[in-house]
Short mmCIF file of C-alpha atoms and ligand atoms in Angstrom, two decimals:
data_model
loop_
_atom_site.label_atom_id
_atom_site.label_comp_id
_atom_site.label_asym_id
_atom_site.label_seq_id
_atom_site.Cartn_x
_atom_site.Cartn_y
_atom_site.Cartn_z
CA MET A 1 85.02 21.46 63.52
CA LEU A 2 83.27 21.76 66.49
CA ALA A 3 86.38 21.32 68.50
CA ARG A 4 88.18 24.16 66.35
CA ALA A 5 85.19 26.31 66.94
CA ARG A 6 84.93 25.80 70.62
CA ALA A 7 88.70 26.74 70.92
CA LEU A 8 87.97 29.89 69.19
CA GLU A 9 85.22 30.70 71.68
CA ARG A 10 87.53 30.22 74.36
CA SER A 11 89.85 32.86 73.00
CA GLY A 12 86.88 35.11 73.27
CA ARG A 13 85.35 34.84 69.59
CA ASP A 14 81.63 34.75 68.86
CA VAL A 15 80.94 31.83 66.57
CA VAL A 16 77.72 30.94 65.13
CA HIS A 17 77.39 27.08 65.03
CA LEU A 18 75.70 25.78 61.77
CA GLU A 19 78.01 22.64 62.07
CA ILE A 20 75.93 20.77 64.61
CA GLY A 21 73.38 17.80 63.69
CA GLN A 22 71.21 17.98 66.54
CA PRO A 23 67.85 20.14 67.36
CA ASP A 24 68.55 23.30 69.39
CA PHE A 25 65.04 22.57 71.28
CA PRO A 26 65.12 21.20 74.90
CA THR A 27 63.41 17.73 75.34
CA PRO A 28 59.81 18.48 75.75
CA ARG A 29 58.68 18.76 79.34
CA HIS A 30 56.31 15.87 79.80
CA ILE A 31 59.15 13.30 78.35
CA ARG A 32 61.65 14.87 80.99
CA ASP A 33 59.09 14.48 83.60
CA ALA A 34 58.27 11.04 82.60
CA ALA A 35 61.81 9.81 82.83
CA ILE A 36 62.36 11.62 86.30
CA ASP A 37 59.06 9.88 87.49
CA ALA A 38 60.63 6.46 86.25
CA LEU A 39 63.75 6.93 88.06
CA ASN A 40 62.12 7.97 91.29
CA ALA A 41 60.04 4.93 90.91
CA GLY A 42 62.87 2.69 90.82
CA HIS A 43 63.11 1.80 87.32
CA THR A 44 67.02 1.71 87.50
CA GLY A 45 67.70 -1.98 86.57
CA TYR A 46 68.19 -3.70 83.21
CA SER A 47 65.21 -3.75 80.88
CA PRO A 48 64.48 -6.85 78.34
CA THR A 49 67.25 -6.79 75.65
CA PRO A 50 64.63 -5.80 73.09
CA GLY A 51 63.01 -2.80 75.13
CA ILE A 52 60.36 -2.63 77.63
CA PRO A 53 57.05 -4.36 76.22
CA GLU A 54 54.84 -1.10 76.62
CA LEU A 55 57.44 1.13 74.67
CA ARG A 56 57.63 -1.97 72.00
CA GLU A 57 53.85 -1.66 71.68
CA ALA A 58 53.90 2.06 71.58
CA ILE A 59 56.62 2.13 68.83
CA ALA A 60 54.77 -0.80 66.76
CA GLU A 61 51.57 1.28 66.65
CA HIS A 62 53.05 4.68 65.94
CA ALA A 63 55.46 3.09 63.51
CA SER A 64 52.79 1.26 61.58
CA GLY A 65 50.20 4.22 61.42
CA LEU A 66 52.89 6.74 60.12
CA ARG A 67 54.17 4.32 57.43
CA GLY A 68 50.87 2.30 56.46
CA ILE A 69 52.34 -0.80 57.50
CA ALA A 70 51.31 -3.26 60.14
CA VAL A 71 53.97 -4.53 62.21
CA GLY A 72 53.66 -5.84 66.10
CA PRO A 73 56.15 -5.23 68.93
CA GLU A 74 57.73 -8.60 67.85
CA ARG A 75 59.69 -6.86 65.52
CA ILE A 76 60.61 -3.64 67.32
CA ILE A 77 64.04 -3.51 69.09
CA VAL A 78 65.11 -0.52 71.16
CA THR A 79 68.65 0.51 70.96
CA PRO A 80 70.74 3.47 72.35
CA GLY A 81 70.35 5.68 69.60
CA ALA A 82 69.72 4.66 65.89
CA LYS A 83 73.55 4.30 65.32
CA PRO A 84 73.86 0.63 66.68
CA LEU A 85 71.20 -0.38 64.23
CA LEU A 86 73.18 0.53 61.28
CA PHE A 87 75.90 -1.27 62.63
CA TYR A 88 73.94 -4.19 63.38
CA ALA A 89 72.18 -4.25 59.83
CA VAL A 90 75.65 -3.90 57.85
CA ASN A 91 77.17 -6.48 60.17
CA ALA A 92 74.59 -8.97 59.88
CA LEU A 93 74.14 -8.80 56.12
CA ALA A 94 77.51 -7.82 54.47
CA GLY A 95 80.80 -9.27 54.43
CA ALA A 96 83.74 -10.15 51.94
CA GLY A 97 82.49 -10.49 48.36
CA ASP A 98 79.33 -8.41 48.97
CA GLU A 99 78.47 -5.10 47.66
CA VAL A 100 76.47 -2.41 49.57
CA ILE A 101 74.97 0.59 47.84
CA TYR A 102 74.89 3.78 49.83
CA PRO A 103 74.31 7.40 49.08
CA ASP A 104 77.25 10.13 48.37
CA PRO A 105 77.16 12.46 49.83
CA GLY A 106 75.79 10.55 52.77
CA PHE A 107 76.05 10.18 56.49
CA PRO A 108 79.74 9.19 56.77
CA MET A 109 78.95 6.09 59.05
CA TYR A 110 77.45 4.18 56.05
CA ARG A 111 80.64 3.99 53.88
CA SER A 112 82.73 3.48 57.44
CA LEU A 113 80.66 0.58 58.29
CA ILE A 114 80.56 -1.18 54.98
CA GLU A 115 84.43 -0.96 54.93
CA HIS A 116 84.77 -2.25 58.26
CA ALA A 117 82.53 -5.35 57.36
CA GLY A 118 84.88 -6.18 54.68
CA ALA A 119 82.24 -5.65 51.95
CA ARG A 120 82.63 -3.33 48.84
CA PRO A 121 81.10 0.26 49.31
CA VAL A 122 79.19 1.14 46.07
CA PRO A 123 78.46 4.81 46.19
CA ILE A 124 75.32 6.28 44.24
CA ARG A 125 75.92 9.97 43.54
CA LEU A 126 73.16 12.34 44.59
CA ARG A 127 73.27 15.35 42.26
CA GLU A 128 72.00 18.73 42.86
CA GLU A 129 70.36 18.90 39.36
CA ASN A 130 68.35 15.78 40.57
CA ALA A 131 67.28 17.43 43.69
CA PHE A 132 69.53 15.07 45.48
CA ARG A 133 67.45 12.28 44.65
CA PHE A 134 68.91 8.93 43.10
CA ASP A 135 69.21 8.77 39.24
CA ILE A 136 67.23 5.76 39.14
CA ASP A 137 69.06 4.57 35.79
CA GLU A 138 72.29 4.78 37.55
CA PHE A 139 70.95 2.86 40.40
CA ARG A 140 70.10 -0.06 38.14
CA ARG A 141 73.67 -0.06 36.43
CA LEU A 142 75.13 -0.06 40.16
CA VAL A 143 73.12 -2.97 41.08
CA SER A 144 74.69 -6.36 40.58
CA ASP A 145 74.53 -10.02 41.75
CA ARG A 146 76.73 -9.34 44.67
CA THR A 147 74.59 -6.49 46.00
CA ARG A 148 73.39 -7.74 49.49
CA LEU A 149 72.17 -4.35 50.78
CA VAL A 150 71.02 -1.00 49.75
CA ILE A 151 71.26 1.98 52.24
CA LEU A 152 68.53 4.80 51.87
CA ASN A 153 68.32 7.74 53.78
CA SER A 154 65.32 10.00 53.00
CA PRO A 155 65.12 12.58 54.04
CA GLU A 156 68.71 12.88 53.62
CA ASN A 157 71.64 14.23 55.87
CA PRO A 158 73.65 16.07 54.56
CA THR A 159 71.58 17.07 51.39
CA GLY A 160 67.94 17.56 52.77
CA GLY A 161 67.09 15.03 49.50
CA VAL A 162 63.96 13.30 49.67
CA LEU A 163 63.30 10.10 47.49
CA SER A 164 60.15 10.29 45.48
CA ARG A 165 57.58 7.34 45.69
CA SER A 166 58.70 6.43 42.23
CA ASP A 167 62.28 6.42 43.25
CA LEU A 168 61.52 3.93 46.15
CA GLU A 169 59.26 1.88 43.78
CA ALA A 170 62.18 1.43 41.56
CA VAL A 171 64.45 0.44 44.40
CA ALA A 172 61.64 -2.04 45.50
CA ALA A 173 61.54 -3.68 41.98
CA GLU A 174 65.11 -4.25 41.95
CA ALA A 175 65.09 -5.61 45.66
CA ARG A 176 62.41 -8.10 44.94
CA SER A 177 64.05 -9.21 41.60
CA ARG A 178 67.72 -9.53 42.98
CA GLY A 179 66.73 -10.35 46.56
CA PHE A 180 68.65 -7.81 48.53
CA TYR A 181 67.80 -6.14 51.57
CA VAL A 182 67.18 -2.31 52.14
CA LEU A 183 68.37 -0.47 55.18
CA SER A 184 66.11 2.64 55.42
CA ASP A 185 67.21 5.19 57.67
CA GLU A 186 64.18 7.32 58.54
CA VAL A 187 65.62 9.24 61.27
CA TYR A 188 64.31 12.56 59.84
CA LEU A 189 60.99 11.27 58.44
CA HIS A 190 59.07 13.89 60.59
CA PHE A 191 61.11 16.38 58.86
CA ALA A 192 59.76 16.23 55.34
CA TYR A 193 58.41 19.74 54.72
CA ASP A 194 56.84 19.65 51.12
CA GLU A 195 55.38 15.99 50.74
CA PRO A 196 53.84 13.18 52.75
CA PHE A 197 56.71 10.90 53.77
CA THR A 198 56.86 7.27 52.02
CA SER A 199 58.53 4.14 53.51
CA VAL A 200 59.93 1.70 51.13
CA ALA A 201 58.72 -0.65 53.50
CA SER A 202 55.16 0.22 52.90
CA LEU A 203 55.55 -1.11 49.18
CA PRO A 204 54.44 -4.43 48.07
CA GLY A 205 56.79 -7.39 49.25
CA MET A 206 59.06 -5.02 50.81
CA LEU A 207 58.43 -5.37 54.82
CA ASP A 208 60.30 -8.55 55.07
CA ARG A 209 63.31 -7.00 53.16
CA THR A 210 63.73 -3.69 54.93
CA ILE A 211 65.14 -2.69 58.09
CA ILE A 212 63.48 0.38 59.31
CA VAL A 213 65.91 2.75 61.48
CA ASP A 214 64.37 5.33 63.42
CA GLY A 215 64.85 7.13 66.68
CA PHE A 216 64.05 9.75 69.35
CA SER A 217 66.91 12.02 68.91
CA LYS A 218 66.04 14.21 66.11
CA THR A 219 61.99 14.15 66.23
CA TRP A 220 61.94 14.81 69.96
CA ALA A 221 65.26 16.62 70.49
CA MET A 222 66.70 13.76 72.53
CA THR A 223 70.21 13.20 70.94
CA GLY A 224 71.83 12.79 74.53
CA TRP A 225 69.21 10.23 75.73
CA ARG A 226 70.57 7.60 73.27
CA LEU A 227 67.45 6.12 72.10
CA GLY A 228 66.61 4.60 68.89
CA TRP A 229 64.53 1.82 67.67
CA GLY A 230 64.58 -0.61 64.57
CA VAL A 231 61.65 -2.38 62.74
CA VAL A 232 63.44 -5.75 61.78
CA PRO A 233 62.37 -8.27 59.55
CA PRO A 234 61.55 -11.69 61.94
CA GLU A 235 64.59 -13.62 59.85
CA LEU A 236 67.14 -11.09 61.37
CA PHE A 237 65.53 -10.36 64.61
CA ALA A 238 67.33 -12.75 66.49
CA THR A 239 70.59 -11.55 65.19
CA PHE A 240 69.83 -7.99 66.05
CA GLU A 241 69.07 -9.20 69.48
CA LEU A 242 72.08 -10.92 69.91
CA TYR A 243 74.13 -7.99 69.06
CA ASN A 244 72.01 -5.84 71.62
CA VAL A 245 72.41 -8.31 74.48
CA ASN A 246 76.13 -8.85 73.81
CA ILE A 247 77.13 -5.19 73.18
CA VAL A 248 74.81 -2.99 75.41
CA SER A 249 72.44 -5.47 77.15
CA CYS A 250 69.44 -3.08 76.61
CA ALA A 251 68.86 0.92 76.11
CA CYS A 252 68.53 3.00 79.38
CA THR A 253 65.49 1.78 81.26
CA PHE A 254 64.21 5.17 82.68
CA GLY A 255 64.78 6.58 79.23
CA GLN A 256 62.66 4.33 77.80
CA HIS A 257 59.79 5.38 80.40
CA GLY A 258 60.57 8.90 78.82
CA ALA A 259 60.28 7.30 75.52
CA ILE A 260 56.71 6.12 76.10
CA ALA A 261 55.71 9.65 76.94
CA ALA A 262 57.36 10.91 73.71
CA ILE A 263 55.37 8.71 71.51
CA ARG A 264 51.97 9.10 73.44
CA GLY A 265 52.17 12.78 73.24
CA PRO A 266 51.15 15.46 73.35
CA TRP A 267 52.85 16.12 69.97
CA GLU A 268 52.36 20.00 70.10
CA PRO A 269 56.04 20.54 71.10
CA VAL A 270 57.33 18.39 68.05
CA GLU A 271 54.81 20.30 65.72
CA GLU A 272 56.04 23.52 66.90
CA MET A 273 59.74 22.91 66.53
CA ILE A 274 59.26 21.40 62.76
CA ALA A 275 57.24 24.41 61.91
CA GLU A 276 60.24 26.60 63.26
CA PHE A 277 62.67 24.48 61.35
CA ARG A 278 60.53 24.90 58.07
CA ARG A 279 60.48 28.94 58.72
CA ARG A 280 64.15 28.71 59.14
CA ARG A 281 64.85 26.73 56.01
CA ASP A 282 62.78 29.04 53.96
CA PHE A 283 64.80 32.07 55.32
CA LEU A 284 68.33 30.55 54.99
CA VAL A 285 67.79 29.28 51.48
CA ASP A 286 66.48 32.44 50.12
CA ALA A 287 69.40 34.31 52.25
CA LEU A 288 72.05 31.92 50.65
CA ASN A 289 70.83 32.60 47.00
CA ALA A 290 71.53 36.26 47.68
CA LEU A 291 75.12 35.78 48.36
CA PRO A 292 77.64 36.03 45.78
CA GLY A 293 79.10 32.67 44.21
CA VAL A 294 76.53 30.66 46.26
CA SER A 295 73.43 29.05 45.02
CA CYS A 296 70.95 26.59 47.12
CA VAL A 297 68.36 24.11 46.12
CA ARG A 298 65.60 24.17 48.41
CA PRO A 299 66.12 21.15 50.82
CA ARG A 300 62.92 19.05 51.05
CA GLY A 301 63.47 17.74 54.56
CA ALA A 302 65.80 17.02 57.39
CA PHE A 303 67.54 20.49 58.77
CA TYR A 304 70.43 21.12 56.63
CA ALA A 305 70.90 23.27 53.65
CA PHE A 306 73.54 21.96 51.17
CA PRO A 307 74.62 24.98 48.82
CA ASN A 308 76.90 25.08 45.92
CA ILE A 309 79.80 27.20 46.45
CA THR A 310 81.88 26.71 43.39
CA GLY A 311 80.82 30.04 42.44
CA THR A 312 82.89 31.57 45.32
CA GLY A 313 86.36 30.11 43.51
CA LEU A 314 87.13 28.26 46.92
CA ALA A 315 87.28 24.53 47.78
CA ALA A 316 84.75 23.45 50.20
CA ASP A 317 87.44 22.54 52.76
CA GLU A 318 89.22 26.15 52.42
CA LEU A 319 85.78 28.01 52.57
CA SER A 320 84.46 26.03 55.52
CA ARG A 321 87.86 26.76 57.40
CA ARG A 322 88.07 30.50 56.42
CA LEU A 323 84.48 31.16 57.29
CA LEU A 324 85.18 29.86 60.80
CA ASP A 325 88.58 31.58 61.14
CA GLU A 326 87.64 34.86 59.50
CA ALA A 327 83.83 35.28 59.93
CA GLY A 328 82.90 33.11 63.01
CA VAL A 329 80.51 30.93 61.22
CA ALA A 330 81.00 27.15 61.57
CA THR A 331 79.92 24.93 58.85
CA LEU A 332 80.97 21.52 57.51
CA PRO A 333 82.54 21.03 53.98
CA GLY A 334 80.62 18.75 51.85
CA THR A 335 83.40 16.43 51.41
CA ALA A 336 82.96 15.38 55.07
CA PHE A 337 80.07 13.32 53.42
CA GLY A 338 82.14 11.90 50.62
CA PRO A 339 83.74 12.86 47.37
CA ALA A 340 80.57 14.06 45.79
CA GLY A 341 80.15 16.62 48.40
CA ALA A 342 83.08 18.65 46.77
CA GLY A 343 81.85 22.12 45.97
CA TYR A 344 79.18 22.22 48.57
CA LEU A 345 78.99 23.13 52.12
CA ARG A 346 76.53 21.62 54.89
CA LEU A 347 74.60 24.16 56.84
CA SER A 348 72.60 22.98 59.91
CA TYR A 349 69.78 25.21 60.66
CA ALA A 350 69.36 23.90 64.12
CA SER A 351 70.20 27.07 65.37
CA ALA A 352 68.31 30.12 66.60
CA PHE A 353 66.73 32.24 63.51
CA GLU A 354 68.65 35.43 64.96
CA ARG A 355 71.89 33.29 64.62
CA LEU A 356 71.06 32.25 61.12
CA GLU A 357 70.53 36.02 60.31
CA ALA A 358 73.83 36.82 61.70
CA ALA A 359 75.62 34.01 60.14
CA VAL A 360 74.24 34.98 56.58
CA GLU A 361 75.25 38.29 57.15
CA ARG A 362 78.95 37.54 58.13
CA MET A 363 79.25 35.25 55.17
CA GLY A 364 77.88 37.88 52.95
CA ARG A 365 80.66 40.21 54.31
CA PHE A 366 83.52 37.58 54.05
CA LEU A 367 82.36 36.61 50.58
CA ALA A 368 82.21 40.34 49.35
CA SER A 369 85.74 41.11 50.76
CA SER A 370 87.34 37.92 49.50
CA SER A 371 86.10 38.32 45.90
N1 LIG B 1 71.23 8.47 60.71
C1 LIG B 1 71.41 9.80 60.31
C2 LIG B 1 71.06 10.09 59.00
C3 LIG B 1 71.70 10.87 61.24
O1 LIG B 1 72.02 12.04 60.61
C4 LIG B 1 71.93 10.55 62.50
C5 LIG B 1 72.61 11.26 63.27
O2 LIG B 1 73.17 12.40 63.23
C6 LIG B 1 71.66 9.11 62.87
C7 LIG B 1 71.43 8.23 62.09
C8 LIG B 1 72.11 8.79 64.53
O3 LIG B 1 71.10 9.16 65.31
P1 LIG B 1 71.11 8.74 66.70
O4 LIG B 1 71.63 9.94 67.91
O5 LIG B 1 69.60 8.19 67.02
O6 LIG B 1 72.10 7.66 66.90
#
C-alpha cells in the first residue's frame, strides 16, 4: 500500500498516510546525542552478543519496574528490533506436530512464522463485540495437548484491543496446567490509554513460562535504529543467544548507547508523544463514527483505529484501494491481518492531527458520493 501511495505521490497527488505503523515523531534529542557521542568515542565494534552490560542492566531495571517482576540482566537479550525475538521464540519452541495459538486479526508475522516452523497455526478470533479481547471460553476450547506456545499481543496491532487482567489470568491458568509457553509481544505497552498495563509474566508462576518481547521502535520513535529486547526464561536463554550470535552477532553498538539514554530519560518526550496519540485517537474515533456506514470501537491501546466498514457495502480490500486512488487516503484492509479482519480497515494515527482531519474529511466526501 505504501509503494502504491508513493507512486501516486510521484505523479503529483497528495496522499494522507494512515497505513504506516511507526510514530511520526523524531527520536528524542538526548538519545540521538548519546549515539553520536558513542560513535565519536569509538564504540564502533561488535558488542557482546546479548547486548552491552550497562544496557542489559538498565533494561532489567526498567522492565522489572514497569511490570512488577524481578528480573536481572542475565535474562535480557538485545536484538536488532523486536522482530528477531518473535522468530527466535517460535523457532525455539514450535515444530511439526505442535500447535501455536495466535490472535486473528493480528500482526501478520505470527502466522507466517508458525507456518515456517512447520507447526500448526491456531487462530483465536478477536471480536469487535468483545472489544477485540480474547473470548476465554473459545480460548479454552482451542488449547490442546499439542499447544506449545500462545502468542499474546496487548495492546494489539491492528485492533488496539487490550487484554484485561482476568483474560491474562485465564491464559496463565491454562499455561500452568498444560505446560505451554507464552510469547507476550508488549511493544505497545506504553500506549495503553485507559488502564494500567498488566504483563502476563507478572502473574504467579508465569515468569519462567513467558518470553517478553519489547523494544525501542514504538516507545521512543526509533524504528530505524533496529533495537529490541527480550526477557527470556533461563531454560531458553542459550538458544536465543545462539540465534543472535549466528544470525546477527549483536545489535548495533553505538545504537545501544543511545538506548541506554532512552531508558535513563528524560521521559518527557515520550510522555508528550503518548498524550498526543491519545488526543488523536479521541478525535479520529469520534470522526469515524460520524461517517456513513462506518462504526469504530474506541481502541484502548497502540496507535491504530480499526473501524467496521461493512455498512459502506464495500469489501475492505476494495474500500482501501478506492480510498487511496479516489480520495488520496492510504489505509490497510483488515484482511492484511488475517481473515477475521474482513469488514475492517486499519488506520494508523501516527500522522499529524491536521492530516487526520484531512483524511476524515476526504473519506466523508468519498463515502457520500459512492453511496
Ligand atoms: N510486534 C508488533 C505487534 C508490531 O506491530 C511490530 C511493528 O510493527 C513489531 C513487533 C516489530 O517491531 P520492531 O520494529 O521492534 O522490530
